[in-house]
PDB file of C-alpha atoms in Angstrom:
ATOM      1  CA  MET A   2       0.000   0.000   0.000  1.00 57.00           C
ATOM      2  CA  THR A   3       1.408   3.364  -0.958  1.00 66.00           C
ATOM      3  CA  ALA A   4       0.592   6.702   0.565  1.00 63.00           C
ATOM      4  CA  THR A   5      -0.837   9.402  -1.622  1.00 64.00           C
ATOM      5  CA  TYR A   6       0.731  12.800  -1.231  1.00 56.00           C
ATOM      6  CA  THR A   7      -1.544  15.725  -1.853  1.00 56.00           C
ATOM      7  CA  ARG A   8      -0.396  19.282  -2.031  1.00 54.00           C
ATOM      8  CA  PRO A   9      -2.452  21.721   0.039  1.00 53.00           C
ATOM      9  CA  ASP A  10      -4.574  24.149  -1.930  1.00 53.00           C
ATOM     10  CA  HIS A  11      -3.386  27.285  -0.133  1.00 56.00           C
ATOM     11  CA  THR A  12       0.330  27.259   0.447  1.00 68.00           C
ATOM     12  CA  ALA A  13       2.204  29.821   2.510  1.00 68.00           C
ATOM     13  CA  LYS A  14       3.639  31.309  -0.679  1.00 66.00           C
ATOM     14  CA  ARG A  15       0.158  31.848  -2.089  1.00 68.00           C
ATOM     15  CA  GLU A  16      -1.043  33.498   1.107  1.00 72.00           C
ATOM     16  CA  TRP A  17       2.047  35.712   1.149  1.00 72.00           C
ATOM     17  CA  ALA A  18       1.379  36.760  -2.430  1.00 70.00           C
ATOM     18  CA  SER A  19      -2.248  37.496  -1.637  1.00 73.00           C
ATOM     19  CA  GLY A  20      -1.176  39.490   1.399  1.00 79.00           C
ATOM     20  CA  LEU A  21       1.076  41.638  -0.764  1.00 80.00           C
ATOM     21  CA  THR A  22      -1.745  42.200  -3.222  1.00 81.00           C
ATOM     22  CA  ALA A  23      -4.055  43.217  -0.392  1.00 85.00           C
ATOM     23  CA  PHE A  24      -1.323  45.567   0.891  1.00 85.00           C
ATOM     24  CA  ALA A  25      -0.981  47.138  -2.554  1.00 85.00           C
ATOM     25  CA  ALA A  26      -4.756  47.491  -2.899  1.00 88.00           C
ATOM     26  CA  VAL A  27      -5.148  49.206   0.467  1.00 90.00           C
ATOM     27  CA  MET A  28      -2.167  51.477  -0.146  1.00 88.00           C
ATOM     28  CA  LEU A  29      -3.431  52.379  -3.627  1.00 89.00           C
ATOM     29  CA  PHE A  30      -6.836  53.145  -2.123  1.00 93.00           C
ATOM     30  CA  LEU A  31      -5.204  55.454   0.436  1.00 91.00           C
ATOM     31  CA  VAL A  32      -3.026  57.134  -2.196  1.00 88.00           C
ATOM     32  CA  GLY A  33      -6.107  57.666  -4.353  1.00 91.00           C
ATOM     33  CA  LEU A  34      -8.135  59.036  -1.470  1.00 93.00           C
ATOM     34  CA  LEU A  35      -5.356  61.404  -0.426  1.00 88.00           C
ATOM     35  CA  ASP A  36      -4.887  62.506  -4.039  1.00 87.00           C
ATOM     36  CA  ILE A  37      -8.623  63.229  -4.246  1.00 93.00           C
ATOM     37  CA  PHE A  38      -8.351  65.410  -1.130  1.00 90.00           C
ATOM     38  CA  ARG A  39      -5.278  67.163  -2.534  1.00 84.00           C
ATOM     39  CA  GLY A  40      -7.106  67.807  -5.788  1.00 87.00           C
ATOM     40  CA  ILE A  41     -10.119  69.242  -3.971  1.00 90.00           C
ATOM     41  CA  MET A  42      -7.807  71.505  -1.939  1.00 85.00           C
ATOM     42  CA  ALA A  43      -6.082  72.784  -5.059  1.00 80.00           C
ATOM     43  CA  ILE A  44      -9.363  73.395  -6.889  1.00 84.00           C
ATOM     44  CA  ALA A  45     -11.128  75.086  -3.973  1.00 84.00           C
ATOM     45  CA  GLU A  46      -8.307  77.075  -2.321  1.00 72.00           C
ATOM     46  CA  ASP A  47      -5.268  78.019  -4.380  1.00 64.00           C
ATOM     47  CA  ASP A  48      -3.688  79.894  -1.446  1.00 61.00           C
ATOM     48  CA  ILE A  49      -3.060  76.659   0.530  1.00 60.00           C
ATOM     49  CA  PHE A  50      -0.126  75.837  -1.715  1.00 59.00           C
ATOM     50  CA  VAL A  51       3.146  77.717  -1.992  1.00 58.00           C
ATOM     51  CA  THR A  52       3.877  78.977  -5.478  1.00 60.00           C
ATOM     52  CA  THR A  53       7.360  79.373  -6.863  1.00 61.00           C
ATOM     53  CA  ARG A  54       8.565  81.669  -9.576  1.00 64.00           C
ATOM     54  CA  ASN A  55      10.045  80.487 -12.835  1.00 64.00           C
ATOM     55  CA  TYR A  56       9.215  76.834 -12.298  1.00 62.00           C
ATOM     56  CA  VAL A  57       9.770  74.847 -15.476  1.00 59.00           C
ATOM     57  CA  PHE A  58       6.489  72.952 -15.111  1.00 61.00           C
ATOM     58  CA  GLU A  59       4.483  75.978 -14.039  1.00 64.00           C
ATOM     59  CA  TRP A  60       0.800  75.330 -14.355  1.00 66.00           C
ATOM     60  CA  ASP A  61      -2.271  76.805 -12.760  1.00 71.00           C
ATOM     61  CA  LEU A  62      -2.936  75.174  -9.377  1.00 73.00           C
ATOM     62  CA  THR A  63      -6.517  74.505 -10.401  1.00 79.00           C
ATOM     63  CA  GLY A  64      -5.154  72.445 -13.302  1.00 80.00           C
ATOM     64  CA  TRP A  65      -2.948  70.476 -10.918  1.00 79.00           C
ATOM     65  CA  GLY A  66      -5.983  69.990  -8.697  1.00 83.00           C
ATOM     66  CA  TRP A  67      -8.045  68.489 -11.488  1.00 89.00           C
ATOM     67  CA  MET A  68      -5.156  66.201 -12.443  1.00 87.00           C
ATOM     68  CA  HIS A  69      -4.759  64.934  -8.865  1.00 85.00           C
ATOM     69  CA  LEU A  70      -8.514  64.532  -8.495  1.00 92.00           C
ATOM     70  CA  ALA A  71      -8.743  62.415 -11.654  1.00 93.00           C
ATOM     71  CA  LEU A  72      -5.718  60.276 -10.746  1.00 91.00           C
ATOM     72  CA  GLY A  73      -7.109  59.750  -7.257  1.00 91.00           C
ATOM     73  CA  ALA A  74     -10.512  58.654  -8.537  1.00 94.00           C
ATOM     74  CA  VAL A  75      -8.969  56.157 -10.957  1.00 94.00           C
ATOM     75  CA  ALA A  76      -6.628  54.865  -8.220  1.00 91.00           C
ATOM     76  CA  VAL A  77      -9.588  54.149  -5.925  1.00 93.00           C
ATOM     77  CA  ILE A  78     -11.372  52.222  -8.703  1.00 93.00           C
ATOM     78  CA  VAL A  79      -8.240  50.226  -9.550  1.00 92.00           C
ATOM     79  CA  SER A  80      -7.688  49.382  -5.869  1.00 91.00           C
ATOM     80  CA  ILE A  81     -11.090  47.693  -5.800  1.00 91.00           C
ATOM     81  CA  GLY A  82     -10.030  45.627  -8.818  1.00 89.00           C
ATOM     82  CA  LEU A  83      -6.805  44.692  -7.018  1.00 87.00           C
ATOM     83  CA  LEU A  84      -8.806  43.308  -4.118  1.00 85.00           C
ATOM     84  CA  GLN A  85     -10.474  40.995  -6.626  1.00 82.00           C
ATOM     85  CA  THR A  86      -7.002  40.083  -7.996  1.00 76.00           C
ATOM     86  CA  ALA A  87      -7.930  41.078 -11.533  1.00 81.00           C
ATOM     87  CA  VAL A  88      -4.993  41.088 -13.964  1.00 83.00           C
ATOM     88  CA  TRP A  89      -6.186  44.355 -15.518  1.00 88.00           C
ATOM     89  CA  ALA A  90      -6.036  45.928 -12.056  1.00 88.00           C
ATOM     90  CA  ARG A  91      -2.421  44.843 -11.568  1.00 88.00           C
ATOM     91  CA  VAL A  92      -1.406  46.457 -14.846  1.00 90.00           C
ATOM     92  CA  ALA A  93      -3.518  49.545 -14.218  1.00 92.00           C
ATOM     93  CA  GLY A  94      -2.242  49.748 -10.624  1.00 90.00           C
ATOM     94  CA  VAL A  95       1.358  49.984 -11.791  1.00 92.00           C
ATOM     95  CA  ALA A  96       0.394  52.538 -14.450  1.00 94.00           C
ATOM     96  CA  ILE A  97      -1.630  54.701 -12.047  1.00 92.00           C
ATOM     97  CA  ALA A  98       1.031  54.547  -9.336  1.00 91.00           C
ATOM     98  CA  GLY A  99       3.600  55.577 -11.959  1.00 93.00           C
ATOM     99  CA  LEU A 100       1.430  58.503 -13.042  1.00 92.00           C
ATOM    100  CA  VAL A 101       0.955  59.516  -9.395  1.00 88.00           C
ATOM    101  CA  ILE A 102       4.746  59.510  -8.991  1.00 92.00           C
ATOM    102  CA  LEU A 103       5.120  61.656 -12.097  1.00 91.00           C
ATOM    103  CA  ALA A 104       2.372  64.108 -11.061  1.00 86.00           C
ATOM    104  CA  ASN A 105       3.820  64.465  -7.569  1.00 84.00           C
ATOM    105  CA  PHE A 106       7.323  64.964  -8.920  1.00 88.00           C
ATOM    106  CA  LEU A 107       6.100  67.717 -11.208  1.00 83.00           C
ATOM    107  CA  SER A 108       4.232  69.402  -8.368  1.00 79.00           C
ATOM    108  CA  LEU A 109       7.107  69.175  -5.853  1.00 81.00           C
ATOM    109  CA  PRO A 110       7.548  72.965  -5.509  1.00 78.00           C
ATOM    110  CA  TYR A 111       3.884  73.444  -4.594  1.00 74.00           C
ATOM    111  CA  TYR A 112       3.696  70.897  -1.766  1.00 78.00           C
ATOM    112  CA  PRO A 113       7.183  69.358  -1.308  1.00 82.00           C
ATOM    113  CA  VAL A 114       6.877  67.149   1.795  1.00 87.00           C
ATOM    114  CA  TRP A 115       3.544  65.690   0.786  1.00 84.00           C
ATOM    115  CA  SER A 116       4.789  65.054  -2.742  1.00 86.00           C
ATOM    116  CA  VAL A 117       7.743  63.070  -1.415  1.00 92.00           C
ATOM    117  CA  VAL A 118       5.425  61.012   0.826  1.00 90.00           C
ATOM    118  CA  MET A 119       3.129  60.241  -2.115  1.00 87.00           C
ATOM    119  CA  ILE A 120       6.097  59.295  -4.312  1.00 92.00           C
ATOM    120  CA  ALA A 121       7.332  56.860  -1.644  1.00 92.00           C
ATOM    121  CA  LEU A 122       3.872  55.296  -1.146  1.00 88.00           C
ATOM    122  CA  SER A 123       3.419  54.885  -4.889  1.00 89.00           C
ATOM    123  CA  GLY A 124       6.834  53.243  -5.138  1.00 91.00           C
ATOM    124  CA  PHE A 125       5.795  50.698  -2.501  1.00 89.00           C
ATOM    125  CA  ILE A 126       2.594  50.034  -4.434  1.00 87.00           C
ATOM    126  CA  ILE A 127       4.497  49.342  -7.644  1.00 90.00           C
ATOM    127  CA  TRP A 128       6.866  47.017  -5.782  1.00 88.00           C
ATOM    128  CA  ALA A 129       4.039  45.119  -4.068  1.00 85.00           C
ATOM    129  CA  VAL A 130       2.073  44.603  -7.286  1.00 86.00           C
ATOM    130  CA  CYS A 131       5.111  43.583  -9.344  1.00 86.00           C
ATOM    131  CA  VAL A 132       6.693  41.170  -6.868  1.00 81.00           C
ATOM    132  CA  VAL A 133       3.703  38.808  -6.808  1.00 72.00           C
ATOM    133  CA  PRO A 134       4.019  36.077  -9.443  1.00 66.00           C
ATOM    134  CA  ARG A 135       1.080  35.682 -11.797  1.00 62.00           C
ATOM    135  CA  GLY A 136      -1.127  32.700 -11.060  1.00 57.00           C
ATOM    136  CA  SER A 137      -0.242  32.514  -7.361  1.00 50.00           C
ATOM    137  CA  LEU A 138      -3.240  34.507  -6.198  1.00 53.00           C
ATOM    138  CA  PHE A 139      -6.702  33.626  -5.073  1.00 54.00           C
ATOM    139  CA  ASP A 140      -9.631  36.003  -4.969  1.00 51.00           C
ATOM    140  CA  LEU A 141      -9.405  38.059  -1.782  1.00 50.00           C
ATOM    141  CA  SER A 142     -13.166  38.533  -1.752  1.00 51.00           C
ATOM    142  CA  GLU A 143     -13.805  34.786  -1.419  1.00 53.00           C
ATOM    143  CA  GLU A 144     -13.893  32.958   1.874  1.00 50.00           C
ATOM    144  CA  ARG A 145     -10.580  31.329   2.698  1.00 51.00           C
ATOM    145  CA  PRO A 146     -10.682  27.943   4.375  1.00 50.00           C
ATOM    146  CA  THR A 147      -9.712  27.894   8.009  1.00 51.00           C
ATOM    147  CA  SER A 148      -6.884  25.692   9.198  1.00 50.00           C
ATOM    148  CA  GLU A 149      -9.360  22.982  10.269  1.00 49.00           C
ATOM    149  CA  GLU A 150     -10.777  22.759   6.740  1.00 50.00           C
ATOM    150  CA  ARG A 151      -7.408  22.362   5.041  1.00 49.00           C
ATOM    151  CA  PRO A 152      -6.367  18.883   4.095  1.00 51.00           C
ATOM    152  CA  PRO A 153      -3.764  17.460   6.493  1.00 51.00           C
ATOM    153  CA  HIS A 154      -0.171  17.029   5.375  1.00 50.00           C
ATOM    154  CA  ARG A 155       1.031  13.461   5.172  1.00 50.00           C
ATOM    155  CA  THR A 156       4.296  13.068   6.948  1.00 50.00           C
ATOM    156  CA  SER A 157       4.684   9.317   6.729  1.00 51.00           C
ATOM    157  CA  SER A 158       6.888   7.761   4.120  1.00 51.00           C
ATOM    158  CA  PRO A 159       5.485   5.255   1.626  1.00 55.00           C
ATOM    159  CA  HIS A 160       7.416   2.495   3.411  1.00 56.00           C
ATOM    160  CA  GLY A 161       5.736   3.007   6.791  1.00 53.00           C
ATOM    161  CA  PRO A 162       6.660   5.026   9.849  1.00 55.00           C
ATOM    162  CA  THR A 163      10.331   5.648  10.550  1.00 52.00           C
TER     163      THR A 163
END
């Protein structure tokens, strides 16, 4: 009689990958929400931001506000797709986080500390989405089996106990 070895459905690597995707989704949601608030601030009150003279990328602060508002809204939508582990959301998440980095770099003179914080958060998002291998994810919206429901590991050898 030989023992049958079955591989568990949810390995530690898969749960780690799903955890990173959940991290990226939550961080992208926060970046999007904060970008929405920054956009609303720039549209409503231009005097909140410091303006610099002769800036190469000089643009009206209301224009920057609309750009941040749009990027933030798209980031929130993509973060919901990341929670469902959609492939389109992974690609869009990297693209949106890259655009957020670019927009915050270009608006550094207007709000320098916050721009650096947003650049760092977006960099972490890109890392978290890119480090997870494709096909190692399960839908985060589904119920995960508890440890009692997982099939037990067989530790005995096919030749009997040792």
